[in-house]
mmCIF file of C-alpha atoms and ligand atoms in Angstrom:
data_model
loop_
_atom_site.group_PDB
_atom_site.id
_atom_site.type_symbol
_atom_site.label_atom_id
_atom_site.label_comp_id
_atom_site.label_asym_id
_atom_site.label_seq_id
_atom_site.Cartn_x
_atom_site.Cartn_y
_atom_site.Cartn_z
ATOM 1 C CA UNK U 1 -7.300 -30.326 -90.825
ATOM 2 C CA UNK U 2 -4.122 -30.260 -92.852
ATOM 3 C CA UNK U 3 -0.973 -32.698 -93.296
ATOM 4 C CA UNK U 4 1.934 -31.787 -95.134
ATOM 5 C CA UNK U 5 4.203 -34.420 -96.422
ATOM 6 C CA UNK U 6 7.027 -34.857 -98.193
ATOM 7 C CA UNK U 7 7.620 -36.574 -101.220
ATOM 8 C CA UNK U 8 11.794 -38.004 -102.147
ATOM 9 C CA UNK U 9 13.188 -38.286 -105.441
ATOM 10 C CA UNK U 10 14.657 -41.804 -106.451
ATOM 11 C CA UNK U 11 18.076 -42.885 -108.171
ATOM 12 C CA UNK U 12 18.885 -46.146 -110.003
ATOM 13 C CA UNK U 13 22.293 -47.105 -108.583
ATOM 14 C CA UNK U 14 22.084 -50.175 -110.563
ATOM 15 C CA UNK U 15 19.199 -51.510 -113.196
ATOM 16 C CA UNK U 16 18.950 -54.355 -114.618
ATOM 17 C CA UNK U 17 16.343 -56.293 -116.633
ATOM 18 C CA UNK U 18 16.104 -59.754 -116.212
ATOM 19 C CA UNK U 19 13.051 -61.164 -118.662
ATOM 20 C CA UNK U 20 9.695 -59.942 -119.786
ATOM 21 C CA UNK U 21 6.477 -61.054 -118.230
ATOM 22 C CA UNK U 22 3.655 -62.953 -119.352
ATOM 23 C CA UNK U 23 1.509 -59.673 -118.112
ATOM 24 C CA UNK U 24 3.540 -57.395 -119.895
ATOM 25 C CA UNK U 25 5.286 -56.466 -117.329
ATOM 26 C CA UNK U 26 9.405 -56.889 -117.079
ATOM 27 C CA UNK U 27 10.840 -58.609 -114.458
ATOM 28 C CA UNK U 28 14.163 -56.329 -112.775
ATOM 29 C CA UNK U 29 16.592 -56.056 -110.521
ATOM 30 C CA UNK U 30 17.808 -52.954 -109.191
ATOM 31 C CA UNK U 31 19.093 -50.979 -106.091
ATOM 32 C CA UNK U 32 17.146 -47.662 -105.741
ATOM 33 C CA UNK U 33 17.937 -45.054 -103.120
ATOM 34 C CA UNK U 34 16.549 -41.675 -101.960
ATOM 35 C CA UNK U 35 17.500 -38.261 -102.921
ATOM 36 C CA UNK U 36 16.094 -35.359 -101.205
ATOM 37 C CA UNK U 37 14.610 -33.362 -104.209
ATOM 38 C CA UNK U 38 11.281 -33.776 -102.849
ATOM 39 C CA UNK U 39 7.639 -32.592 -104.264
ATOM 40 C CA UNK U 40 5.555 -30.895 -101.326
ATOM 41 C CA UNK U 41 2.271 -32.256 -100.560
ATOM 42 C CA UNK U 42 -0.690 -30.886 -98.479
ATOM 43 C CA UNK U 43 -3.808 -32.905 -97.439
ATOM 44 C CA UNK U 44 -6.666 -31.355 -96.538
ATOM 45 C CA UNK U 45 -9.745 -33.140 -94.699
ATOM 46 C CA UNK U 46 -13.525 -32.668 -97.188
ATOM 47 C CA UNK U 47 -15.840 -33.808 -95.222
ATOM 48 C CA UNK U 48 -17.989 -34.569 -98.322
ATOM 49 C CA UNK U 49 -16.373 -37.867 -99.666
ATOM 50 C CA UNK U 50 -14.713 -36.016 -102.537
ATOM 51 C CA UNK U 51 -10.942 -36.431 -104.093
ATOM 52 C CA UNK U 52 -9.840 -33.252 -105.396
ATOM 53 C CA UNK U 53 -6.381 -32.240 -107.105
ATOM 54 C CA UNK U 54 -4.500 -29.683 -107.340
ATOM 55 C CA UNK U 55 -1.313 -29.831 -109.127
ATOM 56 C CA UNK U 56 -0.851 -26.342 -110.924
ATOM 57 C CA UNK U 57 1.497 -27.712 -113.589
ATOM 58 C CA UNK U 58 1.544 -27.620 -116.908
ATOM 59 C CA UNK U 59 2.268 -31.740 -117.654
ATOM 60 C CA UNK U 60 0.695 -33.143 -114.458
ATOM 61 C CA UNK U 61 -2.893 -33.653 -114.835
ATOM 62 C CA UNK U 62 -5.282 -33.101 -112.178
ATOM 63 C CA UNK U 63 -7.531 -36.133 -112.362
ATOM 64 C CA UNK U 64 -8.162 -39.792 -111.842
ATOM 65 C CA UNK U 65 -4.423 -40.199 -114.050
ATOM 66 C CA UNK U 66 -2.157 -37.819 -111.830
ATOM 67 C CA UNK U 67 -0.725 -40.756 -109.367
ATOM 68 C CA UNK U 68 -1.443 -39.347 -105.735
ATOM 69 C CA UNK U 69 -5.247 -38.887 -106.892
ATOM 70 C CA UNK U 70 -4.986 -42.504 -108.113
ATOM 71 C CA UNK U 71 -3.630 -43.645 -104.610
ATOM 72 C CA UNK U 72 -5.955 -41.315 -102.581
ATOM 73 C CA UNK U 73 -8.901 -43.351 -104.907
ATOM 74 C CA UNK U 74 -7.705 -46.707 -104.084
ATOM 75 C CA UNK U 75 -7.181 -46.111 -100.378
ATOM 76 C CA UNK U 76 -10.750 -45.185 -99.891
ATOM 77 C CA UNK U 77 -12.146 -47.706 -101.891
ATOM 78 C CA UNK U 78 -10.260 -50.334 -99.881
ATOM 79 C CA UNK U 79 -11.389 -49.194 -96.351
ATOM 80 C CA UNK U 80 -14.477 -47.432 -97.361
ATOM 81 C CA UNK U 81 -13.466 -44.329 -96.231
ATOM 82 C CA UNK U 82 -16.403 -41.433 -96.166
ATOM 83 C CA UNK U 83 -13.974 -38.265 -95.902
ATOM 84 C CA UNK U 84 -12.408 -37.242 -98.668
ATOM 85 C CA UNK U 85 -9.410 -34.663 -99.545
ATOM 86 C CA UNK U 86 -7.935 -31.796 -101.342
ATOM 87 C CA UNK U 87 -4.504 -32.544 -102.693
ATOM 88 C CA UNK U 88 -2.180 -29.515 -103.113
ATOM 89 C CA UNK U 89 0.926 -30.478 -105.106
ATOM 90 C CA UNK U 90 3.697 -28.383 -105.474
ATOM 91 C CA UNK U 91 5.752 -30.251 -108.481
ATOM 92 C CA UNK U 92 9.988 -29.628 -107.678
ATOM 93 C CA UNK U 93 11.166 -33.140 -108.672
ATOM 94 C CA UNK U 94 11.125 -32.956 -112.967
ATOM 95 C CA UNK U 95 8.191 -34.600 -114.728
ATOM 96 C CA UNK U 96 9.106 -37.768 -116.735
ATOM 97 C CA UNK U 97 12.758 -37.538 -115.926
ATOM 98 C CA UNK U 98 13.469 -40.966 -114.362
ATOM 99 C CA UNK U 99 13.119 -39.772 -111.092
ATOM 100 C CA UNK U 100 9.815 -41.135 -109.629
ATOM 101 C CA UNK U 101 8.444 -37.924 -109.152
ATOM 102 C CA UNK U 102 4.854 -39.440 -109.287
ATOM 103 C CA UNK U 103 5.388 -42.758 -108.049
ATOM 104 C CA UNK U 104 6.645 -41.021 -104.922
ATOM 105 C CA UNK U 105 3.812 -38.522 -104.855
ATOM 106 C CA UNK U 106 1.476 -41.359 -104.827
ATOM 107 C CA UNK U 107 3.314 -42.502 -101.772
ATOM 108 C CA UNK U 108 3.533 -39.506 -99.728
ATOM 109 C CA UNK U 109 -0.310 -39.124 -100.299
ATOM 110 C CA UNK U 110 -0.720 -42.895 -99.127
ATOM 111 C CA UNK U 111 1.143 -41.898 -95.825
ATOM 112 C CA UNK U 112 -0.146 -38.831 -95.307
ATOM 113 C CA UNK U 113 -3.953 -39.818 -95.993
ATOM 114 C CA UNK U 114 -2.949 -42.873 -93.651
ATOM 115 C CA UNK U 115 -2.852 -40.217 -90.547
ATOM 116 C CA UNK U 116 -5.356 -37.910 -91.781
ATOM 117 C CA UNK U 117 -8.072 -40.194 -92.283
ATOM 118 C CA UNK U 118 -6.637 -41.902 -89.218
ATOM 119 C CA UNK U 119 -6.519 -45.326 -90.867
ATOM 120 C CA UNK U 120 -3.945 -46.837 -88.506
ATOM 121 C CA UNK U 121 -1.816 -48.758 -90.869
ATOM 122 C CA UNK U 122 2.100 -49.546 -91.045
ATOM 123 C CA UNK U 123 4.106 -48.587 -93.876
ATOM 124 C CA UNK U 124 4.094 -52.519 -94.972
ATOM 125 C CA UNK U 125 0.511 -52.625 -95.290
ATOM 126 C CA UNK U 126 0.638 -49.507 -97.499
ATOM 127 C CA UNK U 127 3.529 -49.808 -99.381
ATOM 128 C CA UNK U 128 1.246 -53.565 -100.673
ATOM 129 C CA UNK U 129 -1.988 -51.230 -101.138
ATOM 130 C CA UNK U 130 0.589 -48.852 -103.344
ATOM 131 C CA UNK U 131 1.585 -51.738 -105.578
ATOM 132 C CA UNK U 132 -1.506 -51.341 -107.020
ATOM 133 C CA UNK U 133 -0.863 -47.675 -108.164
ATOM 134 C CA UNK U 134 2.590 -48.553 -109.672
ATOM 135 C CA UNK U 135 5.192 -50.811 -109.426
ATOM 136 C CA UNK U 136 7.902 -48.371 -107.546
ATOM 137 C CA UNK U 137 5.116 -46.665 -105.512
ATOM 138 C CA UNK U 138 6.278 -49.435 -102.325
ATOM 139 C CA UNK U 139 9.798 -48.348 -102.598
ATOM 140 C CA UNK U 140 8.868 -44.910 -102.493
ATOM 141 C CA UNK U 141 6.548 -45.977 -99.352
ATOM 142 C CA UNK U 142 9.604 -47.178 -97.393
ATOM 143 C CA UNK U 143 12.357 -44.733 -98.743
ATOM 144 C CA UNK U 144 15.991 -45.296 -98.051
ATOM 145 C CA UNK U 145 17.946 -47.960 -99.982
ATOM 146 C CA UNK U 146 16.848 -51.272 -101.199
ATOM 147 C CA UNK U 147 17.386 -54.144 -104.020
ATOM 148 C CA UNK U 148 13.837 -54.304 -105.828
ATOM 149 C CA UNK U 149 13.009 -57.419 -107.869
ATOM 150 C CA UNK U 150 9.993 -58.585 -109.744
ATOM 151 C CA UNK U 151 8.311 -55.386 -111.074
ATOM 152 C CA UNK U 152 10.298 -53.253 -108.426
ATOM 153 C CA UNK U 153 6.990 -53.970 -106.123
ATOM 154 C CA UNK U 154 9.302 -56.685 -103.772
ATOM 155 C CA UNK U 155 12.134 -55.043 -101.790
ATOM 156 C CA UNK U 156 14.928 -55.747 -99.312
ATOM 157 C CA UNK U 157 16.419 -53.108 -97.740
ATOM 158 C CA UNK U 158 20.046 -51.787 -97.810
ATOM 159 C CA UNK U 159 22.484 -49.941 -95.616
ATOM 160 C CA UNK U 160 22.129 -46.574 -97.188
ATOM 161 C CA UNK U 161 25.456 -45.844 -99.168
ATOM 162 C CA UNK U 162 28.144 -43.404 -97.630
ATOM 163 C CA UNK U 163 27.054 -39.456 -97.752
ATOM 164 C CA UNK U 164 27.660 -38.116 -101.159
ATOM 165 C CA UNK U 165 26.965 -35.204 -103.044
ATOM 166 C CA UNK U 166 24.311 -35.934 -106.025
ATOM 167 C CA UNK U 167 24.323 -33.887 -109.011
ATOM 168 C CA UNK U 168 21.446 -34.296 -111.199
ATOM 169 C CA UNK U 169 21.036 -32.968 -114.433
ATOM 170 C CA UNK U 170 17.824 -32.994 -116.693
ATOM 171 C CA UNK U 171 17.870 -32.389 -120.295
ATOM 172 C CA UNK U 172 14.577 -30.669 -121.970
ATOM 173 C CA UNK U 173 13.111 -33.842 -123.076
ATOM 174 C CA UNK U 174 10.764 -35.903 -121.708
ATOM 175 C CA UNK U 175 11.267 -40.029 -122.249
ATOM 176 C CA UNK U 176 8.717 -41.946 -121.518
ATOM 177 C CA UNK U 177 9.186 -45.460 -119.343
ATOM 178 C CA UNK U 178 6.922 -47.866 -121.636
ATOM 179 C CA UNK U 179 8.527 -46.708 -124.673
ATOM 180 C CA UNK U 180 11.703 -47.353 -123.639
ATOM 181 C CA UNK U 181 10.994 -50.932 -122.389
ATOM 182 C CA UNK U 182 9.333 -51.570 -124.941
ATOM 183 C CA UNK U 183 12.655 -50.684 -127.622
ATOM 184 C CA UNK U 184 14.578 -52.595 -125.042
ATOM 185 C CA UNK U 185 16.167 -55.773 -126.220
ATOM 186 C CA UNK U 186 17.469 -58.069 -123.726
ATOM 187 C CA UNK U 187 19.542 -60.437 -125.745
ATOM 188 C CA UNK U 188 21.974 -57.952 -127.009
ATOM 189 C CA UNK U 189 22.014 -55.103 -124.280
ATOM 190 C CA UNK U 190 24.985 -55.503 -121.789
ATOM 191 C CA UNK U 191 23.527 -56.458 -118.302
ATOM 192 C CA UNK U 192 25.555 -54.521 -115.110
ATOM 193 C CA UNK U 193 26.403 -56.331 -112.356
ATOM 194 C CA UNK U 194 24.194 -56.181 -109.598
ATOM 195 C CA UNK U 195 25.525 -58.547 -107.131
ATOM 196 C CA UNK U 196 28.854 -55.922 -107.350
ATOM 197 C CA UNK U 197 26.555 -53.340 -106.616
ATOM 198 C CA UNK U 198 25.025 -54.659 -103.365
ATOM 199 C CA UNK U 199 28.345 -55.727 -102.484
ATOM 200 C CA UNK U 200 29.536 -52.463 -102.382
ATOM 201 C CA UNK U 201 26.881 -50.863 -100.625
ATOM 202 C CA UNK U 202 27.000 -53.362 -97.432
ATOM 203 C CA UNK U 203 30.760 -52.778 -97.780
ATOM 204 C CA UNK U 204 30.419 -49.214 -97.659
ATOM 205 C CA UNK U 205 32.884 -48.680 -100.504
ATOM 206 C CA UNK U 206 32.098 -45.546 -102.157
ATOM 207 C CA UNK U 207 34.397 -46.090 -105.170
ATOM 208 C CA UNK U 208 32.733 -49.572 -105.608
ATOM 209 C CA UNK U 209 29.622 -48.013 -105.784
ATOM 210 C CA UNK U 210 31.056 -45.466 -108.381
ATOM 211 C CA UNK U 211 32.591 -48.378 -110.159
ATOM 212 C CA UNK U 212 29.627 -50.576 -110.158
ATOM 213 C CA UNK U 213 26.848 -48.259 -111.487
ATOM 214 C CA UNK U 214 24.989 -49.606 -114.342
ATOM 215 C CA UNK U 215 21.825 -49.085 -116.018
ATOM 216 C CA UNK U 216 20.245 -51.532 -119.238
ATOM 217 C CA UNK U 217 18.043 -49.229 -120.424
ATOM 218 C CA UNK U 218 20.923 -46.881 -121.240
ATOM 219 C CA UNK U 219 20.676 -49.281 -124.330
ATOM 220 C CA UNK U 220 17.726 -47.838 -125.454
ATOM 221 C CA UNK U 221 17.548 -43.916 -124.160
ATOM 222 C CA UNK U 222 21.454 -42.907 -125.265
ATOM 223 C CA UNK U 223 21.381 -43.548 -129.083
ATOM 224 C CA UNK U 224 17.721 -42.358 -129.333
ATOM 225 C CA UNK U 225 18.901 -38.740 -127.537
ATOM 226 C CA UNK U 226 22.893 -38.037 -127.780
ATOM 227 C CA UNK U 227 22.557 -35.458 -125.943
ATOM 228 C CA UNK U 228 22.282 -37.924 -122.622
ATOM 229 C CA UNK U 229 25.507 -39.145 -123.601
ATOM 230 C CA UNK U 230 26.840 -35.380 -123.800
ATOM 231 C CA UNK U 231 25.968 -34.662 -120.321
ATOM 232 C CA UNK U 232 27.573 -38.100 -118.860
ATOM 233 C CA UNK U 233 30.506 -37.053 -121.067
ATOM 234 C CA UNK U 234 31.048 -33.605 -119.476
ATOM 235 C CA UNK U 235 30.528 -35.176 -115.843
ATOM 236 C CA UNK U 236 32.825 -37.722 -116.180
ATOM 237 C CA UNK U 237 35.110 -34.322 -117.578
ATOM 238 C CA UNK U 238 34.588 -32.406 -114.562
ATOM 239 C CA UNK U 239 35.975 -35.248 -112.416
ATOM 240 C CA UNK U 240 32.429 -36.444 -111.057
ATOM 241 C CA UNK U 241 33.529 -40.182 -109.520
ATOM 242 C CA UNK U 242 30.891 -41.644 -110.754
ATOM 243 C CA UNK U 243 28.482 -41.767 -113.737
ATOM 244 C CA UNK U 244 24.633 -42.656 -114.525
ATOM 245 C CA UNK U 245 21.749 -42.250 -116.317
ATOM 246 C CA UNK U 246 18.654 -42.915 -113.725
ATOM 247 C CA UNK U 247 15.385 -44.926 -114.488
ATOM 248 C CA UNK U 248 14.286 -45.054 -118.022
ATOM 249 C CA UNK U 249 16.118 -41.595 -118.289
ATOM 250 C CA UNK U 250 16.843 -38.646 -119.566
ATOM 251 C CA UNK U 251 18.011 -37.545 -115.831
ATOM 252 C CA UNK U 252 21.637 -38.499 -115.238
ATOM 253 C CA UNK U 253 23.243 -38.065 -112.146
ATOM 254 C CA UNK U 254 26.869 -38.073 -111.191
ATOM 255 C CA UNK U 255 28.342 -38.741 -107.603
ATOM 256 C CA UNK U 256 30.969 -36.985 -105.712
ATOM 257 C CA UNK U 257 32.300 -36.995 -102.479
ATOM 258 C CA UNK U 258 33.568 -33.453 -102.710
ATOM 259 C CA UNK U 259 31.346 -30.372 -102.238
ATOM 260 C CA UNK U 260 33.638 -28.453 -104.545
ATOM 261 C CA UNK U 261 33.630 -31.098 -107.237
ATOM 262 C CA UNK U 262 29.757 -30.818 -106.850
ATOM 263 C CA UNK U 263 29.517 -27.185 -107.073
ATOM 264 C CA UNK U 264 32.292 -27.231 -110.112
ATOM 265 C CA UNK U 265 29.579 -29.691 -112.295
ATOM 266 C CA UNK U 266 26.624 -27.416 -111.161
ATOM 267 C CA UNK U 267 28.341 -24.230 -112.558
ATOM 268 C CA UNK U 268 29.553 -26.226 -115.698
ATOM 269 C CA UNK U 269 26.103 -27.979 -116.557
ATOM 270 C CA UNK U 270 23.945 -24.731 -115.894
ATOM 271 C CA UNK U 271 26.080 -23.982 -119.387
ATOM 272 C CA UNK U 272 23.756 -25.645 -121.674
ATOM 273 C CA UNK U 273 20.520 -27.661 -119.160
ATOM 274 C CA UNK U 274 18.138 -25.738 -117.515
ATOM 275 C CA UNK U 275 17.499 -28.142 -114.931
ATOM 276 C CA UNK U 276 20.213 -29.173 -112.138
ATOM 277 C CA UNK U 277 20.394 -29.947 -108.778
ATOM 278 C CA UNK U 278 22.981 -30.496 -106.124
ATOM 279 C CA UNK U 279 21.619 -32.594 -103.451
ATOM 280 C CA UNK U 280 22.324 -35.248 -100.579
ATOM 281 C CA UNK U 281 21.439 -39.003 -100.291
ATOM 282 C CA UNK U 282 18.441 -39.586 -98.003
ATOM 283 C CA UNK U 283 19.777 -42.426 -95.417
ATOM 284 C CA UNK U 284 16.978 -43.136 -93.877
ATOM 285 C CA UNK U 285 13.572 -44.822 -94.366
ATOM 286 C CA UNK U 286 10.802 -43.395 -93.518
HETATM 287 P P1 ATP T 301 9.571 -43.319 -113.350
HETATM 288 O O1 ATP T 301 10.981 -43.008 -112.946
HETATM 289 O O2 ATP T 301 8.789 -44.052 -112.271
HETATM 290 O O3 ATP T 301 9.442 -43.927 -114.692
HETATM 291 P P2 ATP T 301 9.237 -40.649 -114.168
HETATM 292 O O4 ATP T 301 10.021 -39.809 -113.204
HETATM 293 O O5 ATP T 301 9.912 -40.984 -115.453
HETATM 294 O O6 ATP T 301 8.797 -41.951 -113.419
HETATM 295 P P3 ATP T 301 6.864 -39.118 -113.639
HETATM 296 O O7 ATP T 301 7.387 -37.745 -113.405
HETATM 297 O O8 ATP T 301 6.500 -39.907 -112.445
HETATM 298 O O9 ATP T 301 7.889 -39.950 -114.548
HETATM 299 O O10 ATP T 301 5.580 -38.991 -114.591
HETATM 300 C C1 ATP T 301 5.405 -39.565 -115.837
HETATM 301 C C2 ATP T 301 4.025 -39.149 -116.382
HETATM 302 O O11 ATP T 301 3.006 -39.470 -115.420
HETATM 303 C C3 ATP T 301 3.913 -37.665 -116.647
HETATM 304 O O12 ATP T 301 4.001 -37.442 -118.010
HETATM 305 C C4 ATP T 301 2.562 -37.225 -116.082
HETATM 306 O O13 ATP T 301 1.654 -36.873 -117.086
HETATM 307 C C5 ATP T 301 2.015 -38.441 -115.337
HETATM 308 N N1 ATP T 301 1.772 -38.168 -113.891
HETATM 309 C C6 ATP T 301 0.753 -38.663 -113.181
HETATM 310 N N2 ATP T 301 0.820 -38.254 -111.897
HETATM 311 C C7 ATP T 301 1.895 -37.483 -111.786
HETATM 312 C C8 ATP T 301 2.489 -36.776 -110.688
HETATM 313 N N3 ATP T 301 1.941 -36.758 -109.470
HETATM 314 N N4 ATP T 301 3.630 -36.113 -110.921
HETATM 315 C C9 ATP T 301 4.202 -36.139 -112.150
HETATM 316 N N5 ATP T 301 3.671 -36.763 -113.223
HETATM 317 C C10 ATP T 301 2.531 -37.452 -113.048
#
């Protein structure tokens, strides 16, 4: 038996960092919604008990540290399960980019290994089981648009925000999320305004939205690579409405409600990065 499932991108509409943790941790607050870049998944049923991966890709691993293994281990150790399964991933979401490629391929397995092992649980009771694989693994559980707080693990969910075109554009580096929290420092970086944010979102006010995205730990990726800053530059040049780098970076992504102004920044950016994509908001959870 074999379930295919799908696996979302994430944006950072708004990201903020409130303190840092006694854990190590950092505490946020942020409104992340759904893009539909997705990675493809397929679970298949071993009868044997064993976990098996199968990423084909140069950067993911295919052990106990690739993310949908690690949810596929913790699953079965929770409810005993005997089965085990192969896990085909087919990588389309960049690697390290700020996009929660992995967090959300941890999820997809969690839902898909949820029906094939014919667990019976609700999305709630996973998305808690995923916290323990990462902290935006339960947004990536319930998809659509939500504010996260604490490590991003505790959610409310948002109207999603009026249909948009979403370009994203990745440059050819690879940032990674601890470093860049850990350079972070809170005292001096500007904080957005998240309350604004959520405002505009409930008020379904695109240019709101456009006027209220923020990010803190641009603080910390756009003077270590300029070349971030280049590609927000050109957007904002080629009329996108709005402007952001997502996550811990170096994805940016730039919002338009015009499918010509989306294709015009998709031409221009294909100029000098290798990787862009024109996509839709996801609305709905899942
Ligand atoms: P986030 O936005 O949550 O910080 P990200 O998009 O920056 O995530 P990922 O693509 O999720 O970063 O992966 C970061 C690292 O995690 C990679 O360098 C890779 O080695 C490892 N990894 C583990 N599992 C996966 C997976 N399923 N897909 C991609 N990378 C994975």
């Amino acid at each position: 038996m074999t379930i295919t499932v799908k696996a979302p991108a994430k944006i950072n509409l708004v990201l903020d960092v409130t303190g840092k943790r006694p854990d190590g941790y950092h505490d946020v607050h942020m409104v992340m919604t759904t893009v539909d870049l997705s990675d493809r998944l397929e679970l298949s049923l071993l009868e044997g008990g064993e976990i098996r991966m199968n990423a084909q890709h140069a950067y993911v691993p295919n052990d106990e540290r690739n993310l949908a293994y690690k949810a596929a281990a913790v699953l079965k150790e929770r409810f005993q399960v005997k089965e085990g399964v192969e896990i085909f991933l087919e990588k389309h979401i960049p690697v390290a980019a700020g996009l929660a490629g992995g967090s959300s391929d941890a999820a997809a397995t969690l839902r898909g290994l949820n029906e094939l092992w014919k667990l019976g649980l609700s999305l709630e009771e996973l998305a808690e089981i995923g916290a323990e694989v990462g902290s935006d693994v339960p947004f990536c559980v319930m998809g659509g648009t939500a504010i996260a707080t604490s490590r991003g693990e505790v959610l409310e969910d948002l109207p999603a925000p009026p249909p948009c075109w979403v370009v994203l554009a990745k440059p050819s580096i690879g940032v990674s999320t601890a470093d860049v929290y850990g350079a972070l420092d809170l005292k001096t970086a500007q904080h957005p305004d998240v309350p604004k944010m959520i405002e505009a979102i409930k008020g379904q006010d695109f240019k709101g939205i456009c006027e209220g995205l923020g990010n803190i730990l641009e603080s910390v990726t756009l003077p270590m690579h300029p070349e971030v800053q280049q590609i927000k530059d050109f957007m904002a040049s080629c009329g996108a409405e709005g402007v952001l780098m997502s996550g811990s970076g170096p994805t940016v992504f730039a919002l338009t409600e015009h499918e010509n102004r989306a294709h015009r920044l998709y031409n221009g950016l294909r100029g000098f990065c290798n990787e862009v994509y024109v996509v839709r908001l996801i609305g709905e959870k899942h």
